[in-house]
PDB file of C-alpha atoms in Angstrom:
ATOM      1  CA  MET A   1      -0.370  22.006 -37.181  1.00 49.00           C
ATOM      2  CA  SER A   2      -0.075  25.375 -35.443  1.00 54.00           C
ATOM      3  CA  ALA A   3       3.107  27.226 -34.546  1.00 50.00           C
ATOM      4  CA  PHE A   4       2.054  26.907 -30.907  1.00 55.00           C
ATOM      5  CA  THR A   5       2.012  23.129 -30.907  1.00 57.00           C
ATOM      6  CA  ASP A   6       5.151  22.974 -33.072  1.00 73.00           C
ATOM      7  CA  THR A   7       7.059  24.910 -30.430  1.00 90.00           C
ATOM      8  CA  ASN A   8       5.685  22.726 -27.652  1.00 93.00           C
ATOM      9  CA  ALA A   9       6.638  19.576 -29.524  1.00 93.00           C
ATOM     10  CA  ASP A  10      10.234  20.806 -29.841  1.00 92.00           C
ATOM     11  CA  HIS A  11      10.271  21.567 -26.121  1.00 92.00           C
ATOM     12  CA  VAL A  12       8.903  18.127 -25.247  1.00 94.00           C
ATOM     13  CA  HIS A  13      11.389  16.383 -27.568  1.00 91.00           C
ATOM     14  CA  THR A  14      14.323  18.229 -25.959  1.00 91.00           C
ATOM     15  CA  PHE A  15      13.001  17.390 -22.496  1.00 93.00           C
ATOM     16  CA  ALA A  16      12.740  13.672 -23.285  1.00 92.00           C
ATOM     17  CA  LEU A  17      16.289  13.573 -24.654  1.00 90.00           C
ATOM     18  CA  GLN A  18      17.724  15.392 -21.637  1.00 90.00           C
ATOM     19  CA  MET A  19      15.867  13.216 -19.132  1.00 88.00           C
ATOM     20  CA  GLY A  20      17.192  10.130 -20.871  1.00 80.00           C
ATOM     21  CA  ASN A  21      20.817  11.251 -21.058  1.00 79.00           C
ATOM     22  CA  LEU A  22      21.476  13.312 -17.924  1.00 69.00           C
ATOM     23  CA  GLY A  23      22.151  12.105 -14.406  1.00 63.00           C
ATOM     24  CA  LEU A  24      19.928  12.622 -11.391  1.00 63.00           C
ATOM     25  CA  SER A  25      21.565  15.936 -10.495  1.00 64.00           C
ATOM     26  CA  ARG A  26      19.461  17.880 -13.000  1.00 82.00           C
ATOM     27  CA  VAL A  27      16.221  15.927 -12.713  1.00 88.00           C
ATOM     28  CA  THR A  28      14.561  18.460 -10.411  1.00 90.00           C
ATOM     29  CA  ASP A  29      15.364  21.423 -12.665  1.00 91.00           C
ATOM     30  CA  LEU A  30      14.150  19.650 -15.795  1.00 92.00           C
ATOM     31  CA  LEU A  31      10.927  18.389 -14.255  1.00 94.00           C
ATOM     32  CA  LEU A  32      10.063  21.807 -12.836  1.00 94.00           C
ATOM     33  CA  ALA A  33      10.972  23.655 -16.036  1.00 94.00           C
ATOM     34  CA  MET A  34       8.747  21.398 -18.143  1.00 96.00           C
ATOM     35  CA  PHE A  35       5.911  21.527 -15.625  1.00 96.00           C
ATOM     36  CA  GLU A  36       5.967  25.312 -15.358  1.00 96.00           C
ATOM     37  CA  SER A  37       6.297  25.803 -19.125  1.00 96.00           C
ATOM     38  CA  GLY A  38       2.934  24.165 -19.742  1.00 96.00           C
ATOM     39  CA  ALA A  39       4.281  22.731 -23.013  1.00 96.00           C
ATOM     40  CA  TRP A  40       3.370  19.233 -21.820  1.00 97.00           C
ATOM     41  CA  ARG A  41      -0.334  20.070 -21.837  1.00 97.00           C
ATOM     42  CA  GLU A  42      -0.678  20.183 -25.636  1.00 95.00           C
ATOM     43  CA  PHE A  43       1.682  19.346 -28.471  1.00 95.00           C
ATOM     44  CA  THR A  44       1.711  17.582 -31.815  1.00 93.00           C
ATOM     45  CA  ASP A  45       4.441  15.261 -33.087  1.00 90.00           C
ATOM     46  CA  GLY A  46       4.764  12.493 -35.629  1.00 88.00           C
ATOM     47  CA  THR A  47       2.411  10.216 -33.680  1.00 89.00           C
ATOM     48  CA  GLY A  48      -0.423  12.772 -33.539  1.00 91.00           C
ATOM     49  CA  ALA A  49      -1.960  15.374 -31.238  1.00 93.00           C
ATOM     50  CA  HIS A  50      -1.333  15.018 -27.507  1.00 96.00           C
ATOM     51  CA  ARG A  51      -3.488  16.793 -24.930  1.00 97.00           C
ATOM     52  CA  PHE A  52      -3.189  16.343 -21.181  1.00 98.00           C
ATOM     53  CA  LEU A  53      -5.352  17.740 -18.392  1.00 98.00           C
ATOM     54  CA  PRO A  54      -3.883  19.672 -15.411  1.00 98.00           C
ATOM     55  CA  GLY A  55      -3.797  16.548 -13.227  1.00 98.00           C
ATOM     56  CA  GLU A  56      -2.095  14.290 -15.758  1.00 98.00           C
ATOM     57  CA  TYR A  57       1.573  15.244 -15.478  1.00 98.00           C
ATOM     58  CA  ASP A  58       2.477  11.663 -14.575  1.00 98.00           C
ATOM     59  CA  TYR A  59       0.679  10.412 -17.678  1.00 98.00           C
ATOM     60  CA  PHE A  60       2.798  12.791 -19.750  1.00 98.00           C
ATOM     61  CA  LEU A  61       6.021  11.802 -17.981  1.00 97.00           C
ATOM     62  CA  THR A  62       5.564   8.066 -18.481  1.00 97.00           C
ATOM     63  CA  GLN A  63       4.717   8.707 -22.124  1.00 96.00           C
ATOM     64  CA  GLN A  64       8.136  10.397 -22.391  1.00 95.00           C
ATOM     65  CA  GLY A  65       9.926   7.498 -20.698  1.00 93.00           C
ATOM     66  CA  VAL A  66      10.186   9.055 -17.214  1.00 94.00           C
ATOM     67  CA  THR A  67       9.297   6.567 -14.490  1.00 93.00           C
ATOM     68  CA  ARG A  68       7.924   7.101 -11.003  1.00 94.00           C
ATOM     69  CA  ASP A  69      11.175   5.790  -9.512  1.00 92.00           C
ATOM     70  CA  HIS A  70      13.087   8.341 -11.576  1.00 89.00           C
ATOM     71  CA  VAL A  71      11.132  11.156  -9.949  1.00 93.00           C
ATOM     72  CA  MET A  72      11.004   9.596  -6.474  1.00 91.00           C
ATOM     73  CA  HIS A  73      14.786   9.156  -6.301  1.00 89.00           C
ATOM     74  CA  GLY A  74      15.824  12.102  -8.462  1.00 89.00           C
ATOM     75  CA  VAL A  75      13.870  14.810  -6.630  1.00 91.00           C
ATOM     76  CA  ARG A  76      15.029  15.244  -3.038  1.00 88.00           C
ATOM     77  CA  ASP A  77      13.157  18.442  -2.177  1.00 89.00           C
ATOM     78  CA  VAL A  78       9.810  17.548  -0.588  1.00 89.00           C
ATOM     79  CA  GLU A  79       8.371  20.951  -1.493  1.00 90.00           C
ATOM     80  CA  VAL A  80       9.116  20.324  -5.172  1.00 92.00           C
ATOM     81  CA  LYS A  81       7.582  16.852  -4.934  1.00 92.00           C
ATOM     82  CA  ALA A  82       4.479  18.364  -3.329  1.00 92.00           C
ATOM     83  CA  ARG A  83       4.146  20.834  -6.215  1.00 93.00           C
ATOM     84  CA  LEU A  84       4.457  18.079  -8.783  1.00 95.00           C
ATOM     85  CA  GLU A  85       2.037  15.860  -6.906  1.00 94.00           C
ATOM     86  CA  GLU A  86      -0.652  18.503  -7.215  1.00 93.00           C
ATOM     87  CA  ALA A  87      -0.549  17.769 -10.948  1.00 97.00           C
ATOM     88  CA  MET A  88      -0.953  13.989 -10.560  1.00 97.00           C
ATOM     89  CA  ASP A  89      -3.255  13.387  -7.578  1.00 95.00           C
ATOM     90  CA  GLU A  90      -4.708   9.929  -8.198  1.00 94.00           C
ATOM     91  CA  ARG A  91      -7.477  10.531  -5.637  1.00 92.00           C
ATOM     92  CA  ARG A  92      -9.051  12.952  -8.113  1.00 94.00           C
ATOM     93  CA  THR A  93      -9.034  10.518 -11.035  1.00 94.00           C
ATOM     94  CA  GLY A  94     -12.239  10.933 -12.998  1.00 94.00           C
ATOM     95  CA  GLU A  95     -12.731  14.548 -11.886  1.00 96.00           C
ATOM     96  CA  ASP A  96     -13.964  16.511 -14.873  1.00 96.00           C
ATOM     97  CA  GLY A  97     -11.331  18.851 -16.270  1.00 97.00           C
ATOM     98  CA  TYR A  98      -8.593  17.594 -13.934  1.00 98.00           C
ATOM     99  CA  ARG A  99      -7.706  13.930 -14.539  1.00 97.00           C
ATOM    100  CA  ARG A 100      -9.063  11.149 -16.733  1.00 97.00           C
ATOM    101  CA  ARG A 101      -9.093   7.448 -15.969  1.00 94.00           C
ATOM    102  CA  LEU A 102      -6.208   5.459 -17.376  1.00 93.00           C
ATOM    103  CA  GLU A 103      -8.201   3.650 -20.040  1.00 93.00           C
ATOM    104  CA  ASP A 104      -9.738   6.949 -21.188  1.00 96.00           C
ATOM    105  CA  VAL A 105      -6.440   8.776 -21.552  1.00 97.00           C
ATOM    106  CA  ARG A 106      -4.858   5.821 -23.349  1.00 95.00           C
ATOM    107  CA  ARG A 107      -7.679   5.908 -25.890  1.00 96.00           C
ATOM    108  CA  ALA A 108      -7.429   9.671 -26.385  1.00 97.00           C
ATOM    109  CA  VAL A 109      -3.657  10.210 -26.481  1.00 96.00           C
ATOM    110  CA  PRO A 110      -1.329   8.551 -29.031  1.00 93.00           C
ATOM    111  CA  GLU A 111       1.092   6.026 -27.577  1.00 89.00           C
ATOM    112  CA  ARG A 112       4.805   6.502 -28.053  1.00 89.00           C
ATOM    113  CA  PRO A 113       6.456   3.171 -28.938  1.00 87.00           C
ATOM    114  CA  GLY A 114       7.874   1.509 -25.840  1.00 90.00           C
ATOM    115  CA  ASN A 115       6.427   4.072 -23.436  1.00 93.00           C
ATOM    116  CA  PRO A 116       2.849   3.219 -22.467  1.00 94.00           C
ATOM    117  CA  ILE A 117       1.023   5.856 -20.449  1.00 96.00           C
ATOM    118  CA  GLU A 118       0.868   4.812 -16.785  1.00 94.00           C
ATOM    119  CA  PRO A 119      -0.117   6.503 -13.517  1.00 95.00           C
ATOM    120  CA  PHE A 120       2.386   7.237 -10.743  1.00 95.00           C
ATOM    121  CA  GLY A 121      -0.330   6.947  -8.112  1.00 93.00           C
ATOM    122  CA  CYS A 122      -3.220   4.517  -8.214  1.00 87.00           C
ATOM    123  CA  SER A 123      -6.513   3.864  -6.555  1.00 79.00           C
ATOM    124  CA  ARG A 124      -7.075   0.211  -5.674  1.00 74.00           C
ATOM    125  CA  SER A 125      -9.047  -0.439  -8.865  1.00 68.00           C
ATOM    126  CA  GLU A 126      -6.619   1.303 -11.238  1.00 71.00           C
ATOM    127  CA  GLY A 127      -3.626  -0.224  -9.473  1.00 64.00           C
ATOM    128  CA  THR A 128      -4.945  -3.628 -10.481  1.00 67.00           C
ATOM    129  CA  LEU A 129      -4.770  -2.613 -14.142  1.00 68.00           C
ATOM    130  CA  VAL A 130      -1.037  -1.887 -13.972  1.00 67.00           C
ATOM    131  CA  GLY A 131      -0.157  -4.473 -11.319  1.00 73.00           C
ATOM    132  CA  VAL A 132       1.100  -2.140  -8.569  1.00 75.00           C
ATOM    133  CA  GLY A 133      -1.774  -1.859  -6.091  1.00 77.00           C
ATOM    134  CA  ALA A 134      -2.996   1.315  -4.423  1.00 85.00           C
ATOM    135  CA  ARG A 135      -0.342   3.984  -3.762  1.00 90.00           C
ATOM    136  CA  PRO A 136       0.039   7.790  -3.616  1.00 90.00           C
ATOM    137  CA  ALA A 137       1.596   9.414  -6.679  1.00 93.00           C
ATOM    138  CA  LEU A 138       4.923  10.392  -5.085  1.00 93.00           C
ATOM    139  CA  GLY A 139       4.768   8.670  -1.727  1.00 89.00           C
ATOM    140  CA  ARG A 140       3.395   9.611   1.654  1.00 87.00           C
ATOM    141  CA  ALA A 141       5.696  12.485   2.649  1.00 87.00           C
ATOM    142  CA  PRO A 142       4.807  14.962  -0.150  1.00 88.00           C
ATOM    143  CA  ARG A 143       1.112  14.332   0.394  1.00 87.00           C
ATOM    144  CA  THR A 144       1.355  14.928   4.130  1.00 85.00           C
ATOM    145  CA  TYR A 145       3.376  18.074   3.409  1.00 84.00           C
ATOM    146  CA  ARG A 146       0.574  19.343   1.161  1.00 82.00           C
ATOM    147  CA  LEU A 147      -2.224  18.451   3.600  1.00 77.00           C
ATOM    148  CA  THR A 148      -0.490  20.269   6.453  1.00 78.00           C
ATOM    149  CA  GLY A 149       0.200  23.374   4.376  1.00 73.00           C
ATOM    150  CA  GLY A 150       3.938  22.684   4.327  1.00 59.00           C
ATOM    151  CA  ALA A 151       4.178  22.323   8.108  1.00 54.00           C
ATOM    152  CA  THR A 152       5.439  18.744   8.291  1.00 53.00           C
ATOM    153  CA  THR A 153       5.921  15.479   6.433  1.00 48.00           C
ATOM    154  CA  LYS A 154       4.994  13.367   9.471  1.00 54.00           C
ATOM    155  CA  ARG A 155       1.737  11.520  10.010  1.00 54.00           C
ATOM    156  CA  PRO A 156      -0.345  12.642  13.039  1.00 54.00           C
ATOM    157  CA  ASN A 157       0.838   9.658  15.105  1.00 54.00           C
ATOM    158  CA  GLU A 158       4.471  10.412  14.232  1.00 51.00           C
ATOM    159  CA  ARG A 159       4.158  13.896  15.725  1.00 50.00           C
ATOM    160  CA  LEU A 160       3.579  12.390  19.192  1.00 52.00           C
ATOM    161  CA  ASP A 161       6.498  11.773  21.529  1.00 61.00           C
ATOM    162  CA  ARG A 162       7.387   8.203  22.465  1.00 72.00           C
ATOM    163  CA  THR A 163       5.344   8.174  25.685  1.00 77.00           C
ATOM    164  CA  GLN A 164       2.262   9.462  23.892  1.00 69.00           C
ATOM    165  CA  ARG A 165       2.628   6.809  21.177  1.00 70.00           C
ATOM    166  CA  MET A 166       2.964   4.092  23.845  1.00 79.00           C
ATOM    167  CA  SER A 167      -0.133   5.362  25.647  1.00 80.00           C
ATOM    168  CA  ALA A 168      -2.122   5.241  22.435  1.00 75.00           C
ATOM    169  CA  LEU A 169      -0.903   1.691  21.807  1.00 81.00           C
ATOM    170  CA  ILE A 170      -1.795   0.561  25.337  1.00 86.00           C
ATOM    171  CA  ARG A 171      -5.388   1.736  24.868  1.00 83.00           C
ATOM    172  CA  ARG A 172      -5.714  -0.669  21.933  1.00 85.00           C
ATOM    173  CA  LEU A 173      -4.517  -3.742  23.861  1.00 83.00           C
ATOM    174  CA  SER A 174      -6.853  -6.544  24.881  1.00 90.00           C
ATOM    175  CA  ASP A 175      -7.243  -7.327  28.605  1.00 87.00           C
ATOM    176  CA  LEU A 176      -4.945 -10.341  28.278  1.00 88.00           C
ATOM    177  CA  GLU A 177      -2.296  -8.317  26.440  1.00 86.00           C
ATOM    178  CA  LEU A 178      -2.530  -5.577  29.051  1.00 86.00           C
ATOM    179  CA  GLU A 179      -2.037  -8.079  31.903  1.00 89.00           C
ATOM    180  CA  GLN A 180       1.052  -9.478  30.177  1.00 90.00           C
ATOM    181  CA  LEU A 181       2.408  -5.970  29.658  1.00 87.00           C
ATOM    182  CA  VAL A 182       1.959  -5.119  33.341  1.00 90.00           C
ATOM    183  CA  THR A 183       3.858  -8.302  34.276  1.00 92.00           C
ATOM    184  CA  ASP A 184       6.662  -7.445  31.826  1.00 89.00           C
ATOM    185  CA  ILE A 185       6.922  -3.884  33.164  1.00 89.00           C
ATOM    186  CA  ALA A 186       7.130  -5.139  36.768  1.00 91.00           C
ATOM    187  CA  ALA A 187       9.902  -7.569  35.789  1.00 91.00           C
ATOM    188  CA  GLU A 188      11.803  -4.801  33.971  1.00 88.00           C
ATOM    189  CA  GLN A 189      11.496  -2.477  36.976  1.00 90.00           C
ATOM    190  CA  ALA A 190      12.797  -5.202  39.313  1.00 89.00           C
ATOM    191  CA  LEU A 191      15.740  -5.882  37.005  1.00 88.00           C
ATOM    192  CA  ARG A 192      16.662  -2.206  36.836  1.00 89.00           C
ATOM    193  CA  SER A 193      16.417  -1.871  40.629  1.00 88.00           C
ATOM    194  CA  ARG A 194      18.812  -4.800  41.138  1.00 87.00           C
ATOM    195  CA  THR A 195      21.206  -3.394  38.547  1.00 88.00           C
ATOM    196  CA  ARG A 196      21.257   0.023  40.264  1.00 86.00           C
ATOM    197  CA  ALA A 197      21.745  -1.562  43.691  1.00 86.00           C
ATOM    198  CA  GLU A 198      24.664  -3.640  42.442  1.00 84.00           C
ATOM    199  CA  ALA A 199      26.225  -0.589  40.797  1.00 84.00           C
ATOM    200  CA  ASP A 200      25.888   1.432  44.031  1.00 81.00           C
ATOM    201  CA  ALA A 201      27.414  -1.365  46.119  1.00 81.00           C
ATOM    202  CA  ALA A 202      30.369  -2.032  43.827  1.00 71.00           C
ATOM    203  CA  PRO A 203      32.569   0.997  44.816  1.00 63.00           C
ATOM    204  CA  ALA A 204      32.220   0.213  48.541  1.00 55.00           C
ATOM    205  CA  HIS A 205      33.210  -3.396  47.991  1.00 53.00           C
ATOM    206  CA  ILE A 206      36.244  -2.399  45.945  1.00 56.00           C
ATOM    207  CA  ALA A 207      37.371   0.101  48.618  1.00 51.00           C
ATOM    208  CA  ALA A 208      37.104  -2.550  51.358  1.00 53.00           C
ATOM    209  CA  ASN A 209      39.504  -4.792  49.449  1.00 52.00           C
TER     210      ASN A 209
END
């Protein structure tokens, strides 16, 4: 056992204790400090040697008892979430040197009692293994933030104004649905015209009385 892995193991042990005993207020600082330290990548403890690839931070976290919900609710800063997500992108599962498949990492890394290694994000096939279905590692917003270079957390359709979204929806309607919509719009216009006319006439009627 080298001095390097001894030091990392101490760091990991302290991290796990702090994450288990502190409130959400310090979650962001602890997660970032551990991530940036690199100690999570390789350490040795009483259960054996642990080695994680650059895209397996979520595997490490679940092994230490940190859940996806803990990170989702504890980290409010979308930029921080985007940084962490780069180290757990489930779309790259199986990519050599980045992220192993769940069954492979479970075979290679010792299990800590009560804390099975699990992914935060899952493809459809891996989601079946853990019973959660397909999902991005830390939700949609951090991923969109990354894909747009930090410009926005909104999907392309959410960046349209309301009229543009309605126009896009109308183009997807069937002929029958479009006819019904035209009828509904005409009825709404007639109702608004009557309401305006009644509002305009009301002051004159009151004055006459």
